[in-house]
PDB file of C-alpha atoms in Angstrom:
ATOM      1  CA  MET D 142     104.741 148.227 115.989  1.00 52.00           C
ATOM      2  CA  PHE D 143     103.569 146.295 119.064  1.00 48.00           C
ATOM      3  CA  ARG D 144     100.656 144.780 117.163  1.00 54.00           C
ATOM      4  CA  ASP D 145     102.754 143.805 114.153  1.00 55.00           C
ATOM      5  CA  ALA D 146     105.370 142.135 116.356  1.00 54.00           C
ATOM      6  CA  LEU D 147     102.730 140.302 118.393  1.00 51.00           C
ATOM      7  CA  VAL D 148     100.844 139.108 115.321  1.00 50.00           C
ATOM      8  CA  LYS D 149     103.975 137.854 113.573  1.00 54.00           C
ATOM      9  CA  THR D 150     105.338 136.116 116.677  1.00 54.00           C
ATOM     10  CA  LEU D 151     102.071 134.350 117.507  1.00 53.00           C
ATOM     11  CA  PHE D 152     101.554 133.406 113.873  1.00 49.00           C
ATOM     12  CA  CYS D 153     105.002 131.812 113.567  1.00 54.00           C
ATOM     13  CA  ILE D 154     104.639 129.859 116.808  1.00 51.00           C
ATOM     14  CA  LEU D 155     101.126 128.654 116.011  1.00 50.00           C
ATOM     15  CA  MET D 156     102.173 127.530 112.525  1.00 51.00           C
ATOM     16  CA  ALA D 157     105.153 125.656 113.958  1.00 51.00           C
ATOM     17  CA  SER D 158     102.942 124.053 116.603  1.00 49.00           C
ATOM     18  CA  VAL D 159     100.540 122.748 113.980  1.00 47.00           C
ATOM     19  CA  VAL D 160     103.386 121.007 112.168  1.00 47.00           C
ATOM     20  CA  LEU D 161     104.973 119.598 115.320  1.00 47.00           C
ATOM     21  CA  GLN D 162     101.713 118.462 116.848  1.00 46.00           C
ATOM     22  CA  GLY D 163     100.593 116.872 113.623  1.00 46.00           C
ATOM     23  CA  CYS D 164     103.800 114.839 113.360  1.00 48.00           C
ATOM     24  CA  SER D 165     103.706 113.518 116.910  1.00 50.00           C
ATOM     25  CA  ASN D 166      99.969 112.897 117.344  1.00 54.00           C
ATOM     26  CA  VAL D 167      98.584 112.559 113.822  1.00 49.00           C
ATOM     27  CA  GLY D 168      96.771 115.891 114.082  1.00 57.00           C
ATOM     28  CA  LYS D 169      94.987 115.164 117.362  1.00 64.00           C
ATOM     29  CA  SER D 170      94.299 118.013 119.759  1.00 65.00           C
ATOM     30  CA  TYR D 171      95.361 117.739 123.394  1.00 59.00           C
ATOM     31  CA  SER D 172      91.683 117.566 124.374  1.00 60.00           C
ATOM     32  CA  GLU D 173      91.451 114.336 122.374  1.00 65.00           C
ATOM     33  CA  ILE D 174      94.624 112.885 123.866  1.00 66.00           C
ATOM     34  CA  ASN D 175      93.939 113.747 127.520  1.00 65.00           C
ATOM     35  CA  PRO D 176      90.400 115.202 127.916  1.00 67.00           C
ATOM     36  CA  GLU D 177      90.418 115.585 131.708  1.00 76.00           C
ATOM     37  CA  ARG D 178      93.781 117.351 131.874  1.00 74.00           C
ATOM     38  CA  ALA D 179      92.924 119.456 128.830  1.00 67.00           C
ATOM     39  CA  GLU D 180      89.718 120.730 130.438  1.00 74.00           C
ATOM     40  CA  LYS D 181      91.663 121.855 133.506  1.00 78.00           C
ATOM     41  CA  GLU D 182      94.197 123.622 131.297  1.00 75.00           C
ATOM     42  CA  VAL D 183      91.433 125.456 129.436  1.00 72.00           C
ATOM     43  CA  LYS D 184      89.844 126.617 132.694  1.00 79.00           C
ATOM     44  CA  ARG D 185      93.174 127.698 134.121  1.00 77.00           C
ATOM     45  CA  ALA D 186      94.028 129.703 131.017  1.00 76.00           C
ATOM     46  CA  ASN D 187      90.667 131.380 130.368  1.00 83.00           C
ATOM     47  CA  GLY D 188      89.940 132.803 133.828  1.00 88.00           C
ATOM     48  CA  TYR D 189      87.378 130.206 134.927  1.00 90.00           C
ATOM     49  CA  TYR D 190      89.029 129.677 138.306  1.00 90.00           C
ATOM     50  CA  HIS D 191      89.273 133.435 138.873  1.00 89.00           C
ATOM     51  CA  LEU D 192      85.539 133.700 138.273  1.00 94.00           C
ATOM     52  CA  LYS D 193      85.033 131.019 140.929  1.00 92.00           C
ATOM     53  CA  LYS D 194      86.916 133.041 143.547  1.00 94.00           C
ATOM     54  CA  LYS D 195      84.994 135.205 145.991  1.00 94.00           C
ATOM     55  CA  VAL D 196      84.527 138.789 144.812  1.00 95.00           C
ATOM     56  CA  ALA D 197      86.205 141.394 147.017  1.00 94.00           C
ATOM     57  CA  PRO D 198      83.706 143.315 149.192  1.00 94.00           C
ATOM     58  CA  GLY D 199      82.418 146.526 147.634  1.00 96.00           C
ATOM     59  CA  THR D 200      83.475 145.579 144.108  1.00 97.00           C
ATOM     60  CA  ALA D 201      82.387 143.723 140.997  1.00 98.00           C
ATOM     61  CA  LYS D 202      84.783 141.446 139.125  1.00 97.00           C
ATOM     62  CA  LEU D 203      85.357 141.488 135.366  1.00 98.00           C
ATOM     63  CA  ILE D 204      87.203 138.803 133.410  1.00 97.00           C
ATOM     64  CA  LEU D 205      88.010 139.755 129.818  1.00 97.00           C
ATOM     65  CA  ARG D 206      89.268 137.477 127.067  1.00 95.00           C
ATOM     66  CA  SER D 207      89.597 137.089 123.300  1.00 93.00           C
ATOM     67  CA  GLU D 208      88.029 133.979 121.759  1.00 90.00           C
ATOM     68  CA  GLY D 209      87.357 132.323 118.430  1.00 82.00           C
ATOM     69  CA  ALA D 210      90.959 132.321 117.204  1.00 73.00           C
ATOM     70  CA  GLY D 211      94.474 132.979 118.418  1.00 72.00           C
ATOM     71  CA  HIS D 212      94.080 136.666 117.632  1.00 83.00           C
ATOM     72  CA  PRO D 213      94.647 139.326 120.312  1.00 89.00           C
ATOM     73  CA  ALA D 214      92.189 141.959 121.491  1.00 93.00           C
ATOM     74  CA  SER D 215      92.940 145.055 123.541  1.00 95.00           C
ATOM     75  CA  PHE D 216      90.482 146.117 126.241  1.00 97.00           C
ATOM     76  CA  SER D 217      89.839 149.549 127.723  1.00 96.00           C
ATOM     77  CA  TYR D 218      87.211 151.039 130.024  1.00 95.00           C
ATOM     78  CA  ARG D 219      85.633 154.286 131.115  1.00 92.00           C
ATOM     79  CA  ILE D 220      82.869 155.237 133.519  1.00 87.00           C
ATOM     80  CA  ALA D 221      79.737 155.976 131.498  1.00 71.00           C
ATOM     81  CA  GLN D 222      79.118 159.359 133.146  1.00 69.00           C
ATOM     82  CA  SER D 223      82.336 160.589 131.545  1.00 61.00           C
ATOM     83  CA  LYS D 224      81.042 160.172 127.989  1.00 62.00           C
ATOM     84  CA  CYS D 225      83.480 161.157 125.247  1.00 60.00           C
ATOM     85  CA  GLU D 226      86.433 161.179 127.598  1.00 73.00           C
ATOM     86  CA  LYS D 227      89.381 158.967 126.778  1.00 85.00           C
ATOM     87  CA  PHE D 228      89.210 155.250 127.563  1.00 91.00           C
ATOM     88  CA  GLU D 229      91.688 153.865 130.095  1.00 94.00           C
ATOM     89  CA  ARG D 230      93.621 150.799 128.975  1.00 95.00           C
ATOM     90  CA  ILE D 231      93.156 147.491 130.824  1.00 97.00           C
ATOM     91  CA  GLY D 232      95.430 145.323 128.689  1.00 96.00           C
ATOM     92  CA  THR D 233      95.637 142.841 125.817  1.00 94.00           C
ATOM     93  CA  ALA D 234      94.298 139.282 125.835  1.00 93.00           C
ATOM     94  CA  ALA D 235      94.970 136.450 123.392  1.00 86.00           C
ATOM     95  CA  TYR D 236      94.029 132.780 123.259  1.00 79.00           C
ATOM     96  CA  THR D 237      97.222 130.714 123.588  1.00 74.00           C
ATOM     97  CA  GLY D 238      95.997 127.226 122.745  1.00 65.00           C
ATOM     98  CA  SER D 239      95.986 125.830 126.294  1.00 60.00           C
ATOM     99  CA  GLY D 240      93.905 122.663 126.371  1.00 52.00           C
ATOM    100  CA  GLN D 241      94.064 122.247 122.598  1.00 63.00           C
ATOM    101  CA  LEU D 242      97.767 122.297 121.767  1.00 59.00           C
ATOM    102  CA  LEU D 243     100.212 119.978 123.491  1.00 56.00           C
ATOM    103  CA  PRO D 244     101.235 121.479 126.866  1.00 60.00           C
ATOM    104  CA  TRP D 245     104.817 122.342 125.903  1.00 55.00           C
ATOM    105  CA  ILE D 246     103.650 124.031 122.694  1.00 59.00           C
ATOM    106  CA  ALA D 247     100.934 125.972 124.534  1.00 58.00           C
ATOM    107  CA  LYS D 248     103.528 127.022 127.116  1.00 62.00           C
ATOM    108  CA  MET D 249     105.799 128.319 124.363  1.00 60.00           C
ATOM    109  CA  THR D 250     102.912 130.223 122.774  1.00 62.00           C
ATOM    110  CA  ARG D 251     101.888 131.626 126.156  1.00 57.00           C
ATOM    111  CA  GLY D 252     105.453 132.737 126.819  1.00 56.00           C
ATOM    112  CA  ALA D 253     105.595 134.596 123.510  1.00 54.00           C
ATOM    113  CA  SER D 254     102.261 136.276 124.255  1.00 58.00           C
ATOM    114  CA  ASN D 255     103.409 137.323 127.724  1.00 57.00           C
ATOM    115  CA  ALA D 256     106.632 138.719 126.308  1.00 52.00           C
ATOM    116  CA  MET D 257     104.556 140.903 123.993  1.00 62.00           C
ATOM    117  CA  GLY D 258     102.283 142.043 126.826  1.00 61.00           C
ATOM    118  CA  ALA D 259      99.298 139.797 126.037  1.00 69.00           C
ATOM    119  CA  LYS D 260      97.693 137.446 128.572  1.00 81.00           C
ATOM    120  CA  GLY D 261      95.249 134.568 128.301  1.00 85.00           C
ATOM    121  CA  PHE D 262      92.701 136.682 130.177  1.00 93.00           C
ATOM    122  CA  LEU D 263      92.499 139.986 132.018  1.00 96.00           C
ATOM    123  CA  SER D 264      90.971 140.756 135.405  1.00 96.00           C
ATOM    124  CA  TYR D 265      89.518 144.113 136.427  1.00 97.00           C
ATOM    125  CA  SER D 266      87.696 145.270 139.578  1.00 96.00           C
ATOM    126  CA  ALA D 267      84.825 147.627 138.774  1.00 96.00           C
ATOM    127  CA  GLU D 268      82.917 149.997 141.029  1.00 94.00           C
ATOM    128  CA  PRO D 269      79.428 148.537 141.447  1.00 96.00           C
ATOM    129  CA  GLY D 270      76.263 150.469 140.706  1.00 95.00           C
ATOM    130  CA  LYS D 271      77.835 152.775 138.120  1.00 93.00           C
ATOM    131  CA  PRO D 272      77.470 152.271 134.351  1.00 93.00           C
ATOM    132  CA  ILE D 273      80.768 151.237 132.784  1.00 94.00           C
ATOM    133  CA  GLN D 274      81.802 151.055 129.149  1.00 93.00           C
ATOM    134  CA  ILE D 275      84.126 148.268 128.025  1.00 95.00           C
ATOM    135  CA  GLN D 276      85.787 148.605 124.645  1.00 95.00           C
ATOM    136  CA  GLY D 277      87.401 145.735 122.745  1.00 96.00           C
ATOM    137  CA  ASP D 278      89.682 146.352 119.775  1.00 95.00           C
ATOM    138  CA  GLY D 279      91.014 143.356 117.853  1.00 92.00           C
ATOM    139  CA  PHE D 280      93.560 142.587 115.188  1.00 85.00           C
ATOM    140  CA  SER D 281      93.929 139.290 113.356  1.00 74.00           C
ATOM    141  CA  SER D 282      96.412 137.715 110.974  1.00 71.00           C
ATOM    142  CA  SER D 283      96.393 134.988 108.357  1.00 70.00           C
ATOM    143  CA  SER D 284      99.008 133.607 105.996  1.00 72.00           C
ATOM    144  CA  VAL D 285      99.131 134.848 102.428  1.00 76.00           C
ATOM    145  CA  ALA D 286     101.627 134.396  99.647  1.00 79.00           C
ATOM    146  CA  GLY D 287     104.776 136.171 100.689  1.00 77.00           C
ATOM    147  CA  GLY D 288     103.779 137.138 104.215  1.00 82.00           C
ATOM    148  CA  VAL D 289     101.029 137.799 106.738  1.00 81.00           C
ATOM    149  CA  ARG D 290      97.702 139.573 106.179  1.00 80.00           C
ATOM    150  CA  THR D 291      96.570 141.673 109.135  1.00 83.00           C
ATOM    151  CA  VAL D 292      92.913 142.544 109.715  1.00 83.00           C
ATOM    152  CA  LYS D 293      91.652 145.018 112.314  1.00 90.00           C
ATOM    153  CA  CYS D 294      88.225 144.568 113.899  1.00 91.00           C
ATOM    154  CA  GLY D 295      86.605 147.060 116.232  1.00 89.00           C
ATOM    155  CA  PRO D 296      86.502 148.939 118.407  1.00 93.00           C
ATOM    156  CA  VAL D 297      83.360 147.360 119.864  1.00 93.00           C
ATOM    157  CA  THR D 298      81.936 149.030 122.964  1.00 93.00           C
ATOM    158  CA  SER D 299      79.488 147.599 125.518  1.00 94.00           C
ATOM    159  CA  GLU D 300      77.861 149.432 128.419  1.00 93.00           C
ATOM    160  CA  PHE D 301      76.334 147.826 131.512  1.00 94.00           C
ATOM    161  CA  VAL D 302      75.942 148.368 135.258  1.00 95.00           C
ATOM    162  CA  PRO D 303      77.969 145.901 137.356  1.00 96.00           C
ATOM    163  CA  GLN D 304      76.438 144.867 140.667  1.00 97.00           C
ATOM    164  CA  GLU D 305      78.300 144.428 143.930  1.00 97.00           C
ATOM    165  CA  GLY D 306      79.541 140.918 144.571  1.00 97.00           C
ATOM    166  CA  ARG D 307      78.914 139.736 141.015  1.00 97.00           C
ATOM    167  CA  ALA D 308      81.444 138.422 138.493  1.00 98.00           C
ATOM    168  CA  TYR D 309      81.208 139.262 134.797  1.00 98.00           C
ATOM    169  CA  LEU D 310      82.742 137.786 131.671  1.00 97.00           C
ATOM    170  CA  VAL D 311      83.527 140.013 128.683  1.00 97.00           C
ATOM    171  CA  GLN D 312      84.232 138.022 125.514  1.00 96.00           C
ATOM    172  CA  PHE D 313      85.665 139.548 122.358  1.00 96.00           C
ATOM    173  CA  LEU D 314      84.508 136.952 119.832  1.00 94.00           C
ATOM    174  CA  TRP D 315      86.245 136.530 116.477  1.00 90.00           C
ATOM    175  CA  GLU D 316      84.051 135.225 113.661  1.00 89.00           C
ATOM    176  CA  GLY D 317      86.301 135.114 110.625  1.00 81.00           C
ATOM    177  CA  ASP D 318      87.372 138.686 109.927  1.00 80.00           C
ATOM    178  CA  THR D 319      84.389 140.071 111.869  1.00 88.00           C
ATOM    179  CA  CYS D 320      83.924 140.334 115.606  1.00 91.00           C
ATOM    180  CA  ARG D 321      81.441 141.062 118.359  1.00 93.00           C
ATOM    181  CA  GLN D 322      81.540 141.517 122.109  1.00 95.00           C
ATOM    182  CA  VAL D 323      79.385 139.686 124.648  1.00 95.00           C
ATOM    183  CA  VAL D 324      78.986 140.524 128.340  1.00 97.00           C
ATOM    184  CA  SER D 325      77.658 137.857 130.718  1.00 97.00           C
ATOM    185  CA  ASP D 326      76.990 137.547 134.425  1.00 97.00           C
ATOM    186  CA  ALA D 327      79.365 134.687 135.219  1.00 97.00           C
ATOM    187  CA  SER D 328      79.026 134.632 138.989  1.00 97.00           C
ATOM    188  CA  ASP D 329      78.342 130.961 138.329  1.00 96.00           C
ATOM    189  CA  PRO D 330      80.955 130.345 135.592  1.00 95.00           C
ATOM    190  CA  ASP D 331      79.312 127.030 134.708  1.00 95.00           C
ATOM    191  CA  LYS D 332      76.065 128.838 133.844  1.00 96.00           C
ATOM    192  CA  PRO D 333      76.884 132.333 132.524  1.00 95.00           C
ATOM    193  CA  VAL D 334      73.899 134.524 131.672  1.00 96.00           C
ATOM    194  CA  ALA D 335      74.301 136.937 128.760  1.00 95.00           C
ATOM    195  CA  LEU D 336      73.383 140.529 129.598  1.00 94.00           C
ATOM    196  CA  ASN D 337      71.476 142.880 127.367  1.00 87.00           C
ATOM    197  CA  ALA D 338      74.450 145.248 127.367  1.00 80.00           C
ATOM    198  CA  ASP D 339      74.088 148.392 125.284  1.00 76.00           C
ATOM    199  CA  LYS D 340      76.171 148.376 122.109  1.00 76.00           C
ATOM    200  CA  LEU D 341      77.589 151.850 121.582  1.00 71.00           C
ATOM    201  CA  THR D 342      78.469 153.123 118.129  1.00 63.00           C
ATOM    202  CA  THR D 343      79.261 156.756 118.897  1.00 55.00           C
ATOM    203  CA  CYS D 344      81.971 158.489 120.864  1.00 54.00           C
ATOM    204  CA  VAL D 345      84.236 155.436 121.052  1.00 50.00           C
ATOM    205  CA  ASN D 346      87.697 156.982 120.881  1.00 49.00           C
TER     206      ASN D 346
END
């Protein structure tokens, strides 16, 4: 029920925003209208500035987000030593159009996402030196005659060992109706380095 409501709400707002933005700016994105301001909005919304902040002593920082479309993804974690035990939920992330849509439209979309429990990005403090498994589970929607078509993608599970004082970016990437998950060391968010994180295909529930 939560997913259906979130998908339908985001879909309606995004469709309305396309029409409104097209009428007022002849289809231009906000990044074309005001590139400098748009870049700041993108960084504010996607966790870039959180990655820039100092990591709390004795921890590793994780920023998790859904990219490639306005579709949400839910993230969960578990410590790798506890294989086959239940994942613990972190939250749901969804791209809200900040930096692409006009600010007031992006704000409206962001408000709808927040009301449904989805954020532009999630932050999680991990215990360093211990293997951790991060699971992303996505659901997408597209318009069809007479309604909305919903597509589920995942779960996708990655395992890696976070190091103390480092910041990591976990991206759930939508590619059409398919998806993949990428983990990067983003201690320098301007130059993230993709990790060779293990992709797990068993014991994911």
